[in-house]
mmCIF file of C-alpha atoms and ligand atoms in Angstrom:
data_model
loop_
_atom_site.group_PDB
_atom_site.id
_atom_site.type_symbol
_atom_site.label_atom_id
_atom_site.label_comp_id
_atom_site.label_asym_id
_atom_site.label_seq_id
_atom_site.Cartn_x
_atom_site.Cartn_y
_atom_site.Cartn_z
ATOM 1 C CA MET X 1 2.985 21.565 -0.097
ATOM 2 C CA ALA X 2 5.553 18.630 0.732
ATOM 3 C CA THR X 3 6.716 17.017 -2.488
ATOM 4 C CA VAL X 4 8.825 13.848 -2.960
ATOM 5 C CA GLN X 5 10.408 13.081 -6.339
ATOM 6 C CA VAL X 6 10.663 9.520 -7.544
ATOM 7 C CA HIS X 7 13.406 8.492 -9.944
ATOM 8 C CA ALA X 8 12.387 5.198 -11.448
ATOM 9 C CA SER X 9 11.798 3.905 -14.975
ATOM 10 C CA LYS X 10 9.295 6.903 -14.912
ATOM 11 C CA ASN X 11 10.163 10.021 -12.676
ATOM 12 C CA TYR X 12 7.280 11.479 -10.959
ATOM 13 C CA GLN X 13 6.332 13.529 -7.915
ATOM 14 C CA ILE X 14 4.141 12.683 -4.880
ATOM 15 C CA HIS X 15 2.485 15.882 -3.508
ATOM 16 C CA ILE X 16 0.974 15.931 -0.029
ATOM 17 C CA GLU X 17 -1.073 18.675 1.313
ATOM 18 C CA ASN X 18 -4.331 19.227 3.119
ATOM 19 C CA GLY X 19 -6.901 20.490 0.707
ATOM 20 C CA LEU X 20 -5.013 19.303 -2.380
ATOM 21 C CA LEU X 21 -8.166 17.744 -3.899
ATOM 22 C CA ASP X 22 -9.267 21.110 -4.944
ATOM 23 C CA ARG X 23 -5.908 21.831 -6.929
ATOM 24 C CA ILE X 24 -5.623 18.402 -8.743
ATOM 25 C CA GLY X 25 -6.993 19.946 -12.018
ATOM 26 C CA SER X 26 -4.508 22.885 -12.253
ATOM 27 C CA LEU X 27 -1.599 20.690 -11.098
ATOM 28 C CA SER X 28 -2.433 18.044 -13.634
ATOM 29 C CA ALA X 29 -3.115 20.199 -16.624
ATOM 30 C CA GLU X 30 0.515 21.118 -17.411
ATOM 31 C CA LEU X 31 1.800 17.536 -16.547
ATOM 32 C CA LEU X 32 -0.668 15.585 -18.628
ATOM 33 C CA GLN X 33 -1.351 18.047 -21.448
ATOM 34 C CA CYS X 34 -4.295 15.951 -22.667
ATOM 35 C CA ARG X 35 -8.181 16.507 -22.728
ATOM 36 C CA ASN X 36 -9.872 13.287 -22.112
ATOM 37 C CA VAL X 37 -9.539 11.696 -18.664
ATOM 38 C CA ALA X 38 -11.030 8.767 -16.758
ATOM 39 C CA LEU X 39 -11.796 9.219 -13.047
ATOM 40 C CA VAL X 40 -12.258 5.903 -11.467
ATOM 41 C CA THR X 41 -13.467 5.530 -7.836
ATOM 42 C CA ASP X 42 -15.497 3.481 -5.556
ATOM 43 C CA GLU X 43 -19.103 4.080 -4.369
ATOM 44 C CA THR X 44 -17.938 5.225 -0.946
ATOM 45 C CA VAL X 45 -15.421 7.599 -2.067
ATOM 46 C CA ASP X 46 -17.588 8.925 -4.920
ATOM 47 C CA VAL X 47 -20.103 10.414 -2.489
ATOM 48 C CA LEU X 48 -17.341 11.820 -0.318
ATOM 49 C CA TYR X 49 -14.713 13.258 -2.798
ATOM 50 C CA ALA X 50 -15.394 12.683 -6.315
ATOM 51 C CA ASP X 51 -17.301 15.992 -6.929
ATOM 52 C CA ARG X 52 -14.405 18.089 -5.652
ATOM 53 C CA VAL X 53 -11.937 16.237 -7.902
ATOM 54 C CA GLU X 54 -14.263 16.412 -10.876
ATOM 55 C CA LYS X 55 -14.802 20.054 -10.527
ATOM 56 C CA SER X 56 -11.220 20.746 -10.126
ATOM 57 C CA LEU X 57 -10.505 18.712 -13.350
ATOM 58 C CA LEU X 58 -13.245 20.425 -15.376
ATOM 59 C CA ALA X 59 -12.171 23.830 -14.328
ATOM 60 C CA ALA X 60 -8.648 23.023 -15.642
ATOM 61 C CA GLY X 61 -10.189 22.053 -19.072
ATOM 62 C CA PHE X 62 -10.358 18.237 -18.818
ATOM 63 C CA ALA X 63 -13.369 16.288 -20.263
ATOM 64 C CA VAL X 64 -13.938 13.841 -17.454
ATOM 65 C CA HIS X 65 -15.598 10.371 -17.648
ATOM 66 C CA LYS X 66 -16.358 9.003 -14.277
ATOM 67 C CA LEU X 67 -16.643 5.252 -13.420
ATOM 68 C CA VAL X 68 -17.858 4.204 -10.000
ATOM 69 C CA LEU X 69 -17.329 0.672 -8.869
ATOM 70 C CA PRO X 70 -18.396 -1.065 -5.703
ATOM 71 C CA ALA X 71 -16.219 -0.593 -2.619
ATOM 72 C CA GLY X 72 -14.081 -3.526 -1.370
ATOM 73 C CA GLU X 73 -11.533 -6.026 -2.249
ATOM 74 C CA GLU X 74 -14.000 -8.107 -4.501
ATOM 75 C CA THR X 75 -13.772 -5.273 -6.967
ATOM 76 C CA LYS X 76 -10.138 -6.048 -7.653
ATOM 77 C CA CYS X 77 -11.117 -8.918 -9.978
ATOM 78 C CA LEU X 78 -10.977 -10.060 -13.593
ATOM 79 C CA ALA X 79 -14.483 -8.931 -14.378
ATOM 80 C CA ARG X 80 -13.985 -5.390 -13.072
ATOM 81 C CA PHE X 81 -10.728 -5.241 -14.769
ATOM 82 C CA GLY X 82 -12.457 -5.851 -17.986
ATOM 83 C CA GLU X 83 -15.218 -3.397 -17.198
ATOM 84 C CA VAL X 84 -12.578 -0.557 -16.571
ATOM 85 C CA LEU X 85 -10.837 -1.419 -19.942
ATOM 86 C CA GLU X 86 -14.265 -1.494 -21.775
ATOM 87 C CA PHE X 87 -14.942 2.014 -20.226
ATOM 88 C CA PHE X 88 -11.585 3.505 -21.233
ATOM 89 C CA ALA X 89 -12.477 2.281 -24.831
ATOM 90 C CA GLU X 90 -16.206 3.546 -24.715
ATOM 91 C CA CYS X 91 -14.782 6.991 -23.523
ATOM 92 C CA ARG X 92 -12.236 6.726 -26.529
ATOM 93 C CA LEU X 93 -9.208 7.250 -24.323
ATOM 94 C CA THR X 94 -6.251 7.461 -26.647
ATOM 95 C CA ARG X 95 -2.612 6.722 -25.824
ATOM 96 C CA THR X 96 -1.998 10.380 -24.799
ATOM 97 C CA ASP X 97 -4.914 10.464 -22.413
ATOM 98 C CA ALA X 98 -5.023 9.471 -18.736
ATOM 99 C CA ALA X 99 -6.929 8.091 -15.772
ATOM 100 C CA PHE X 100 -7.175 9.273 -12.140
ATOM 101 C CA ALA X 101 -7.530 6.599 -9.519
ATOM 102 C CA LEU X 102 -9.515 8.181 -6.666
ATOM 103 C CA GLY X 103 -9.718 5.923 -3.563
ATOM 104 C CA GLY X 104 -7.893 3.266 -1.564
ATOM 105 C CA GLY X 105 -5.439 0.546 -2.687
ATOM 106 C CA VAL X 106 -8.233 -1.460 -4.406
ATOM 107 C CA ILE X 107 -9.093 1.306 -6.842
ATOM 108 C CA GLY X 108 -5.405 2.189 -7.318
ATOM 109 C CA ASP X 109 -4.229 -1.269 -7.991
ATOM 110 C CA LEU X 110 -7.099 -1.949 -10.339
ATOM 111 C CA THR X 111 -6.973 1.379 -12.294
ATOM 112 C CA GLY X 112 -3.255 1.170 -12.407
ATOM 113 C CA PHE X 113 -3.278 -2.421 -13.902
ATOM 114 C CA ALA X 114 -6.009 -1.416 -16.550
ATOM 115 C CA CYS X 115 -3.716 1.636 -17.513
ATOM 116 C CA ALA X 116 -0.637 -0.697 -17.727
ATOM 117 C CA VAL X 117 -2.472 -2.690 -20.520
ATOM 118 C CA TYR X 118 -4.942 -0.390 -22.119
ATOM 119 C CA LEU X 119 -3.505 0.472 -25.577
ATOM 120 C CA ARG X 120 -0.287 -1.011 -24.165
ATOM 121 C CA GLY X 121 0.009 1.566 -21.437
ATOM 122 C CA ILE X 122 -1.540 4.894 -20.791
ATOM 123 C CA ARG X 123 -0.612 7.359 -17.842
ATOM 124 C CA TYR X 124 -2.557 7.456 -14.458
ATOM 125 C CA VAL X 125 -2.522 9.530 -11.451
ATOM 126 C CA GLN X 126 -3.138 8.146 -8.008
ATOM 127 C CA ILE X 127 -5.155 10.124 -5.449
ATOM 128 C CA PRO X 128 -4.973 8.031 -2.391
ATOM 129 C CA THR X 129 -7.830 8.350 0.197
ATOM 130 C CA THR X 130 -6.922 5.727 2.770
ATOM 131 C CA LEU X 131 -3.808 5.650 4.985
ATOM 132 C CA LEU X 132 -2.577 2.448 3.406
ATOM 133 C CA ALA X 133 -2.819 3.846 -0.081
ATOM 134 C CA ALA X 134 -1.179 7.047 0.910
ATOM 135 C CA VAL X 135 2.072 5.400 2.447
ATOM 136 C CA ASP X 136 2.177 2.344 0.411
ATOM 137 C CA SER X 137 0.025 1.301 -2.481
ATOM 138 C CA SER X 138 -0.003 4.527 -4.388
ATOM 139 C CA VAL X 139 3.739 4.690 -4.692
ATOM 140 C CA GLY X 140 5.965 2.351 -6.432
ATOM 141 C CA GLY X 141 4.096 1.190 -9.395
ATOM 142 C CA LYS X 142 3.015 -2.232 -8.262
ATOM 143 C CA THR X 143 -0.653 -2.711 -9.873
ATOM 144 C CA ALA X 144 -2.658 -5.896 -9.748
ATOM 145 C CA ILE X 145 -5.969 -7.714 -9.460
ATOM 146 C CA ASP X 146 -6.821 -10.822 -7.485
ATOM 147 C CA LEU X 147 -7.533 -14.204 -9.104
ATOM 148 C CA GLN X 148 -9.724 -17.123 -7.664
ATOM 149 C CA ALA X 149 -6.304 -18.756 -6.671
ATOM 150 C CA GLY X 150 -5.065 -15.753 -4.707
ATOM 151 C CA LYS X 151 -4.539 -12.132 -4.170
ATOM 152 C CA ASN X 152 -2.548 -9.991 -6.526
ATOM 153 C CA LEU X 153 -1.863 -12.883 -8.889
ATOM 154 C CA ALA X 154 -2.074 -10.832 -12.170
ATOM 155 C CA GLY X 155 -0.496 -7.402 -12.427
ATOM 156 C CA ALA X 156 2.216 -5.159 -13.744
ATOM 157 C CA PHE X 157 4.743 -2.682 -12.735
ATOM 158 C CA HIS X 158 3.413 0.564 -14.067
ATOM 159 C CA GLN X 159 4.597 3.749 -12.320
ATOM 160 C CA PRO X 160 1.980 6.543 -11.879
ATOM 161 C CA ALA X 161 2.426 9.961 -13.642
ATOM 162 C CA ALA X 162 1.970 11.669 -10.234
ATOM 163 C CA VAL X 163 0.438 10.975 -6.720
ATOM 164 C CA PHE X 164 -1.698 13.751 -5.123
ATOM 165 C CA CYS X 165 -2.338 13.024 -1.483
ATOM 166 C CA ASP X 166 -4.792 15.025 0.454
ATOM 167 C CA PRO X 167 -4.439 13.932 4.197
ATOM 168 C CA GLU X 168 -7.672 15.507 5.058
ATOM 169 C CA THR X 169 -9.604 12.783 3.274
ATOM 170 C CA LEU X 170 -8.418 10.394 5.934
ATOM 171 C CA GLN X 171 -10.717 12.064 8.567
ATOM 172 C CA THR X 172 -13.679 10.147 7.043
ATOM 173 C CA LEU X 173 -12.089 6.762 7.140
ATOM 174 C CA PRO X 174 -13.782 4.194 9.433
ATOM 175 C CA CYS X 175 -11.471 3.664 12.596
ATOM 176 C CA GLU X 176 -10.709 0.203 11.481
ATOM 177 C CA THR X 177 -9.567 1.121 8.135
ATOM 178 C CA PHE X 178 -7.355 3.744 9.626
ATOM 179 C CA SER X 179 -5.779 1.507 12.097
ATOM 180 C CA ASP X 180 -5.052 -0.996 9.329
ATOM 181 C CA GLY X 181 -2.979 1.864 7.588
ATOM 182 C CA CYS X 182 -1.339 2.678 10.948
ATOM 183 C CA ALA X 183 0.155 -0.967 10.940
ATOM 184 C CA GLU X 184 1.986 -0.052 7.675
ATOM 185 C CA VAL X 185 3.131 3.254 9.123
ATOM 186 C CA ILE X 186 4.584 1.457 12.242
ATOM 187 C CA LYS X 187 6.206 -1.025 9.942
ATOM 188 C CA TYR X 188 8.167 1.959 8.249
ATOM 189 C CA ALA X 189 9.111 3.267 11.843
ATOM 190 C CA VAL X 190 10.559 -0.235 12.556
ATOM 191 C CA LEU X 191 12.444 -0.406 9.240
ATOM 192 C CA ASP X 192 13.796 3.086 9.314
ATOM 193 C CA GLY X 193 13.653 4.494 12.919
ATOM 194 C CA GLU X 194 13.847 8.323 13.392
ATOM 195 C CA PRO X 195 12.132 10.457 12.606
ATOM 196 C CA LEU X 196 9.092 8.383 12.401
ATOM 197 C CA VAL X 197 9.435 6.764 15.715
ATOM 198 C CA SER X 198 9.377 10.305 17.372
ATOM 199 C CA LEU X 199 6.526 11.457 15.118
ATOM 200 C CA LEU X 200 4.379 8.541 16.288
ATOM 201 C CA ALA X 201 5.144 8.827 19.965
ATOM 202 C CA ASP X 202 2.226 11.047 20.829
ATOM 203 C CA ARG X 203 -0.803 9.710 18.998
ATOM 204 C CA ALA X 204 -3.177 12.433 20.104
ATOM 205 C CA ASN X 205 -1.008 15.101 18.490
ATOM 206 C CA ALA X 206 0.201 13.109 15.477
ATOM 207 C CA ASP X 207 0.964 15.389 12.414
ATOM 208 C CA TRP X 208 -0.274 13.099 9.603
ATOM 209 C CA CYS X 209 1.077 15.323 6.785
ATOM 210 C CA ASN X 210 4.507 14.806 7.998
ATOM 211 C CA ILE X 211 4.086 11.135 8.842
ATOM 212 C CA ILE X 212 2.830 10.310 5.395
ATOM 213 C CA TYR X 213 5.732 12.418 3.910
ATOM 214 C CA GLU X 214 8.363 10.460 6.031
ATOM 215 C CA CYS X 215 6.720 7.134 5.135
ATOM 216 C CA VAL X 216 6.806 8.022 1.303
ATOM 217 C CA LYS X 217 10.354 9.054 1.512
ATOM 218 C CA ILE X 218 11.291 5.708 2.743
ATOM 219 C CA LYS X 219 9.158 3.875 0.131
ATOM 220 C CA LYS X 220 10.569 6.056 -2.452
ATOM 221 C CA ARG X 221 14.212 5.096 -1.516
ATOM 222 C CA MET X 222 13.407 1.488 -1.828
ATOM 223 C CA VAL X 223 11.562 1.715 -5.046
ATOM 224 C CA GLU X 224 14.492 3.651 -6.528
ATOM 225 C CA GLU X 225 16.934 1.038 -5.337
ATOM 226 C CA ASP X 226 14.638 -1.904 -6.472
ATOM 227 C CA GLU X 227 11.896 -1.022 -8.675
ATOM 228 C CA PHE X 228 11.134 -4.577 -9.753
ATOM 229 C CA ASP X 229 11.195 -6.243 -6.321
ATOM 230 C CA THR X 230 14.151 -8.379 -6.449
ATOM 231 C CA GLY X 231 16.062 -6.930 -3.447
ATOM 232 C CA VAL X 232 15.718 -4.266 -0.811
ATOM 233 C CA ARG X 233 12.027 -3.709 -1.494
ATOM 234 C CA MET X 234 11.546 -7.182 0.208
ATOM 235 C CA PHE X 235 12.038 -5.454 3.577
ATOM 236 C CA LEU X 236 8.607 -4.004 3.020
ATOM 237 C CA ASN X 237 7.412 -7.502 3.750
ATOM 238 C CA LEU X 238 8.153 -7.194 7.407
ATOM 239 C CA GLY X 239 5.255 -8.717 9.450
ATOM 240 C CA HIS X 240 3.568 -9.719 6.071
ATOM 241 C CA THR X 241 4.694 -13.356 5.735
ATOM 242 C CA VAL X 242 3.251 -14.185 9.117
ATOM 243 C CA GLY X 243 0.548 -11.611 8.470
ATOM 244 C CA HIS X 244 -0.584 -13.362 5.401
ATOM 245 C CA ALA X 245 -0.855 -16.676 7.201
ATOM 246 C CA ILE X 246 -3.039 -15.085 9.872
ATOM 247 C CA GLU X 247 -5.295 -13.479 7.282
ATOM 248 C CA LYS X 248 -5.664 -16.828 5.644
ATOM 249 C CA ASN X 249 -6.364 -18.777 8.853
ATOM 250 C CA SER X 250 -9.098 -16.316 9.791
ATOM 251 C CA TYR X 251 -10.616 -16.458 6.209
ATOM 252 C CA PHE X 252 -9.938 -12.855 5.958
ATOM 253 C CA ALA X 253 -11.938 -11.918 9.147
ATOM 254 C CA ILE X 254 -8.677 -10.407 10.611
ATOM 255 C CA THR X 255 -7.829 -7.439 8.531
ATOM 256 C CA HIS X 256 -4.623 -7.137 6.729
ATOM 257 C CA GLY X 257 -3.266 -4.255 9.035
ATOM 258 C CA LYS X 258 -4.154 -6.266 12.080
ATOM 259 C CA ALA X 259 -2.488 -9.457 10.740
ATOM 260 C CA VAL X 260 0.641 -7.390 9.731
ATOM 261 C CA ALA X 261 0.799 -5.994 13.372
ATOM 262 C CA ILE X 262 0.639 -9.484 14.974
ATOM 263 C CA GLY X 263 3.100 -10.524 12.233
ATOM 264 C CA MET X 264 5.641 -7.950 13.307
ATOM 265 C CA VAL X 265 5.428 -8.908 16.928
ATOM 266 C CA ILE X 266 6.042 -12.528 16.020
ATOM 267 C CA ALA X 267 9.078 -11.514 13.851
ATOM 268 C CA ALA X 268 10.380 -9.513 16.878
ATOM 269 C CA ARG X 269 9.934 -12.574 19.080
ATOM 270 C CA LEU X 270 11.691 -14.861 16.545
ATOM 271 C CA SER X 271 14.522 -12.233 16.433
ATOM 272 C CA GLU X 272 14.780 -12.482 20.139
ATOM 273 C CA LYS X 273 14.942 -16.241 20.058
ATOM 274 C CA LEU X 274 17.686 -16.001 17.563
ATOM 275 C CA GLY X 275 19.609 -13.329 19.750
ATOM 276 C CA LEU X 276 19.299 -10.882 17.002
ATOM 277 C CA CYS X 277 17.392 -8.294 19.265
ATOM 278 C CA ASP X 278 16.703 -7.550 22.950
ATOM 279 C CA ALA X 279 13.253 -8.098 24.644
ATOM 280 C CA SER X 280 12.907 -4.291 24.864
ATOM 281 C CA LEU X 281 12.282 -4.059 21.110
ATOM 282 C CA THR X 282 9.341 -6.459 21.303
ATOM 283 C CA GLU X 283 8.035 -4.376 24.194
ATOM 284 C CA SER X 284 8.290 -0.957 22.565
ATOM 285 C CA LEU X 285 6.787 -2.474 19.340
ATOM 286 C CA THR X 286 3.964 -3.968 21.273
ATOM 287 C CA GLU X 287 3.373 -0.596 23.104
ATOM 288 C CA LEU X 288 3.320 1.337 19.885
ATOM 289 C CA LEU X 289 0.925 -1.024 18.098
ATOM 290 C CA HIS X 290 -1.460 -0.887 21.129
ATOM 291 C CA ALA X 291 -1.290 2.917 21.065
ATOM 292 C CA TYR X 292 -2.659 2.654 17.369
ATOM 293 C CA GLY X 293 -5.466 0.293 18.281
ATOM 294 C CA LEU X 294 -3.631 -2.699 16.824
ATOM 295 C CA PRO X 295 -3.493 -6.362 18.274
ATOM 296 C CA THR X 296 -0.339 -8.139 19.000
ATOM 297 C CA GLU X 297 -1.218 -11.639 19.878
ATOM 298 C CA SER X 298 -2.117 -14.361 17.347
ATOM 299 C CA PRO X 299 -5.245 -16.311 17.880
ATOM 300 C CA TYR X 300 -3.639 -19.239 16.047
ATOM 301 C CA ALA X 301 -0.868 -21.740 16.944
ATOM 302 C CA MET X 302 2.330 -21.327 15.388
ATOM 303 C CA GLU X 303 1.854 -24.759 13.608
ATOM 304 C CA ASP X 304 -1.109 -23.431 11.584
ATOM 305 C CA LEU X 305 0.670 -20.231 10.799
ATOM 306 C CA ILE X 306 3.634 -22.055 9.475
ATOM 307 C CA ALA X 307 1.241 -24.151 7.239
ATOM 308 C CA GLY X 308 -0.128 -20.802 5.984
ATOM 309 C CA MET X 309 3.369 -19.483 5.288
ATOM 310 C CA LEU X 310 4.175 -22.446 3.122
ATOM 311 C CA SER X 311 1.425 -21.477 0.725
ATOM 312 C CA ASP X 312 2.982 -17.961 0.538
ATOM 313 C CA LYS X 313 3.463 -17.033 -3.076
ATOM 314 C CA LYS X 314 6.819 -15.571 -2.276
ATOM 315 C CA ARG X 315 8.154 -18.817 -0.875
ATOM 316 C CA LYS X 316 11.089 -20.527 -2.871
ATOM 317 C CA GLY X 317 11.041 -24.320 -2.254
ATOM 318 C CA ASN X 318 11.139 -25.071 1.469
ATOM 319 C CA THR X 319 12.999 -21.750 2.199
ATOM 320 C CA LEU X 320 11.302 -18.707 3.671
ATOM 321 C CA HIS X 321 12.623 -15.241 3.828
ATOM 322 C CA LEU X 322 11.653 -13.493 6.986
ATOM 323 C CA ILE X 323 12.239 -9.906 7.772
ATOM 324 C CA LEU X 324 13.384 -9.569 11.384
ATOM 325 C CA PRO X 325 13.784 -6.549 13.303
ATOM 326 C CA GLN X 326 17.038 -5.988 15.209
ATOM 327 C CA LYS X 327 16.300 -2.448 16.691
ATOM 328 C CA MET X 328 14.054 0.384 15.674
ATOM 329 C CA GLY X 329 15.591 1.355 12.270
ATOM 330 C CA LYS X 330 17.334 -1.752 11.535
ATOM 331 C CA CYS X 331 15.957 -5.070 10.176
ATOM 332 C CA THR X 332 17.768 -8.023 8.533
ATOM 333 C CA ILE X 333 16.616 -10.762 6.010
ATOM 334 C CA TYR X 334 16.668 -14.209 7.680
ATOM 335 C CA GLU X 335 16.596 -17.083 5.436
ATOM 336 C CA THR X 336 15.313 -20.247 7.010
ATOM 337 C CA ASP X 337 13.751 -23.507 6.146
ATOM 338 C CA VAL X 338 10.497 -25.008 7.538
ATOM 339 C CA GLU X 339 12.246 -27.394 9.844
ATOM 340 C CA VAL X 340 14.238 -24.616 11.438
ATOM 341 C CA LEU X 341 11.095 -22.677 11.844
ATOM 342 C CA HIS X 342 9.273 -25.569 13.527
ATOM 343 C CA ARG X 343 12.212 -25.900 16.083
ATOM 344 C CA LEU X 344 12.333 -22.168 16.971
ATOM 345 C CA PHE X 345 8.653 -22.040 17.533
ATOM 346 C CA GLU X 346 8.309 -25.374 19.558
HETATM 347 P P1 NAD E 401 -9.729 -0.171 -0.040
HETATM 348 O O1 NAD E 401 -9.231 0.480 -1.136
HETATM 349 O O2 NAD E 401 -10.798 -1.329 -0.051
HETATM 350 O O3 NAD E 401 -10.384 0.894 0.823
HETATM 351 C C1 NAD E 401 -10.890 0.535 2.191
HETATM 352 C C2 NAD E 401 -12.198 1.013 2.336
HETATM 353 O O4 NAD E 401 -12.176 2.429 2.737
HETATM 354 C C3 NAD E 401 -13.127 0.787 1.230
HETATM 355 O O5 NAD E 401 -14.374 0.406 1.571
HETATM 356 C C4 NAD E 401 -13.190 2.223 0.665
HETATM 357 O O6 NAD E 401 -14.365 2.554 -0.069
HETATM 358 C C5 NAD E 401 -13.099 3.143 1.911
HETATM 359 N N1 NAD E 401 -12.488 4.466 1.783
HETATM 360 C C6 NAD E 401 -11.541 4.804 1.063
HETATM 361 N N2 NAD E 401 -11.168 6.109 1.223
HETATM 362 C C7 NAD E 401 -12.096 6.567 2.244
HETATM 363 C C8 NAD E 401 -12.198 7.927 3.012
HETATM 364 N N3 NAD E 401 -11.320 8.635 2.702
HETATM 365 N N4 NAD E 401 -13.185 7.837 3.813
HETATM 366 C C9 NAD E 401 -13.908 6.848 4.006
HETATM 367 N N5 NAD E 401 -14.013 5.645 3.313
HETATM 368 C C10 NAD E 401 -12.870 5.447 2.616
HETATM 369 O O7 NAD E 401 -8.451 -0.636 0.835
HETATM 370 P P2 NAD E 401 -6.935 -0.147 1.138
HETATM 371 O O8 NAD E 401 -6.758 -0.720 2.491
HETATM 372 O O9 NAD E 401 -6.841 1.209 0.967
HETATM 373 O O10 NAD E 401 -6.100 -1.179 0.097
HETATM 374 C C11 NAD E 401 -6.106 -2.454 0.169
HETATM 375 C C12 NAD E 401 -5.573 -2.904 -1.127
HETATM 376 O O11 NAD E 401 -4.309 -2.313 -1.464
HETATM 377 C C13 NAD E 401 -5.318 -4.604 -1.247
HETATM 378 O O12 NAD E 401 -5.964 -4.922 -2.487
HETATM 379 C C14 NAD E 401 -3.883 -4.686 -1.363
HETATM 380 O O13 NAD E 401 -3.619 -5.931 -2.131
HETATM 381 C C15 NAD E 401 -3.452 -3.354 -1.857
HETATM 382 N N6 NAD E 401 -2.077 -3.060 -1.680
HETATM 383 C C16 NAD E 401 -1.280 -2.652 -2.933
HETATM 384 C C17 NAD E 401 -0.002 -2.220 -2.654
HETATM 385 C C18 NAD E 401 0.860 -1.811 -3.840
HETATM 386 O O14 NAD E 401 2.041 -1.576 -3.639
HETATM 387 N N7 NAD E 401 0.249 -1.795 -5.050
HETATM 388 C C19 NAD E 401 0.511 -2.223 -1.398
HETATM 389 C C20 NAD E 401 -0.259 -2.635 -0.291
HETATM 390 C C21 NAD E 401 -1.535 -2.894 -0.396
HETATM 391 N N1 LIG E 402 3.750 -2.993 -0.843
HETATM 392 C C1 LIG E 402 5.018 -3.580 -1.251
HETATM 393 C C2 LIG E 402 5.746 -2.885 -2.269
HETATM 394 O O1 LIG E 402 5.219 -1.986 -2.769
HETATM 395 O O2 LIG E 402 6.647 -3.552 -2.653
#
């Protein structure tokens, strides 16, 4: 089993191993030392994996209360957040009890946020079942729900008690959802270089346990250095500022991963224009994204994307902070204002 130790405001371990779902009970018993636990999942993941997790928890002596929510981003809303809190209360979870979030980033973010506020904070365990959740959302303690005004507008930093990742669960992901996660994996390769770049070179023989392990180690370093997202964690936004603008322009018909893929290529082109990288970087990034089924061309004009970037919640005044790649393994934060951006993209 590969294990990564995170040292943040709370210390916890991330375990990665094929078949791990059946061992979650025994691994959690000593860690949590409680009896009552909630298992929160979505309808798709429930059918595929909840029985195995529940059996494992029951065998370890836990009393399990399962809540199954609809699948999809719409579930990350205020109404479902209330439903999870009411469920915890109905199950009489106490401050020493805990919840398990079994699913993708939606279930992880929603359950994590509910655990951050229920009784002013109870413990939760992340069991990511999408590639995005495995390499990104399950690690680092960002929890949130969406509001009418936008995504992730209400949330809290609340680190999990543990993360149990079983890469075998990724085999049932729809191709598109898997590709979306690949965009985040490739983002880590651009940020950190080797060994991820080599691990990704031969897609047909990719070792996903190892790839997830390397991604999580990178995220762990950033979270340890900048748990509350005021510094280096900003590098994780590579491709995201433009990506969010692409998602918005498409009314979310273009998925997050695809938008981030295109956003990374635009960031590389901008970096080229500024003399910060060679054209060969854009070429190899484009090739890598294509190998993982991801697009690299924006269907929208830069003018429209700039308008979208201006409504980004991370924007400060007229200033934008873009993460620009310089070579595989090296990126820089480029502070620019809208006028400069317009000129650069003319
Ligand atoms: P998701 O949770 O909606 O999962 C995508 C789809 O895959 C869902 O329909 C789900 O039912 C299905 N699914 C999940 N596991 C499956 C499996 N093993 N087999 C078959 N189907 C499966 O989406 P996601 O991409 O995992 O996460 C996106 C969310 O994560 C967004 O809300 C985003 O804001 C959030 N996010 C959070 C962080 C963070 O740091 N907290 C980071 C990145 C993204
Ligand atoms: N997904 C971005 C972060 O965790 O900071």
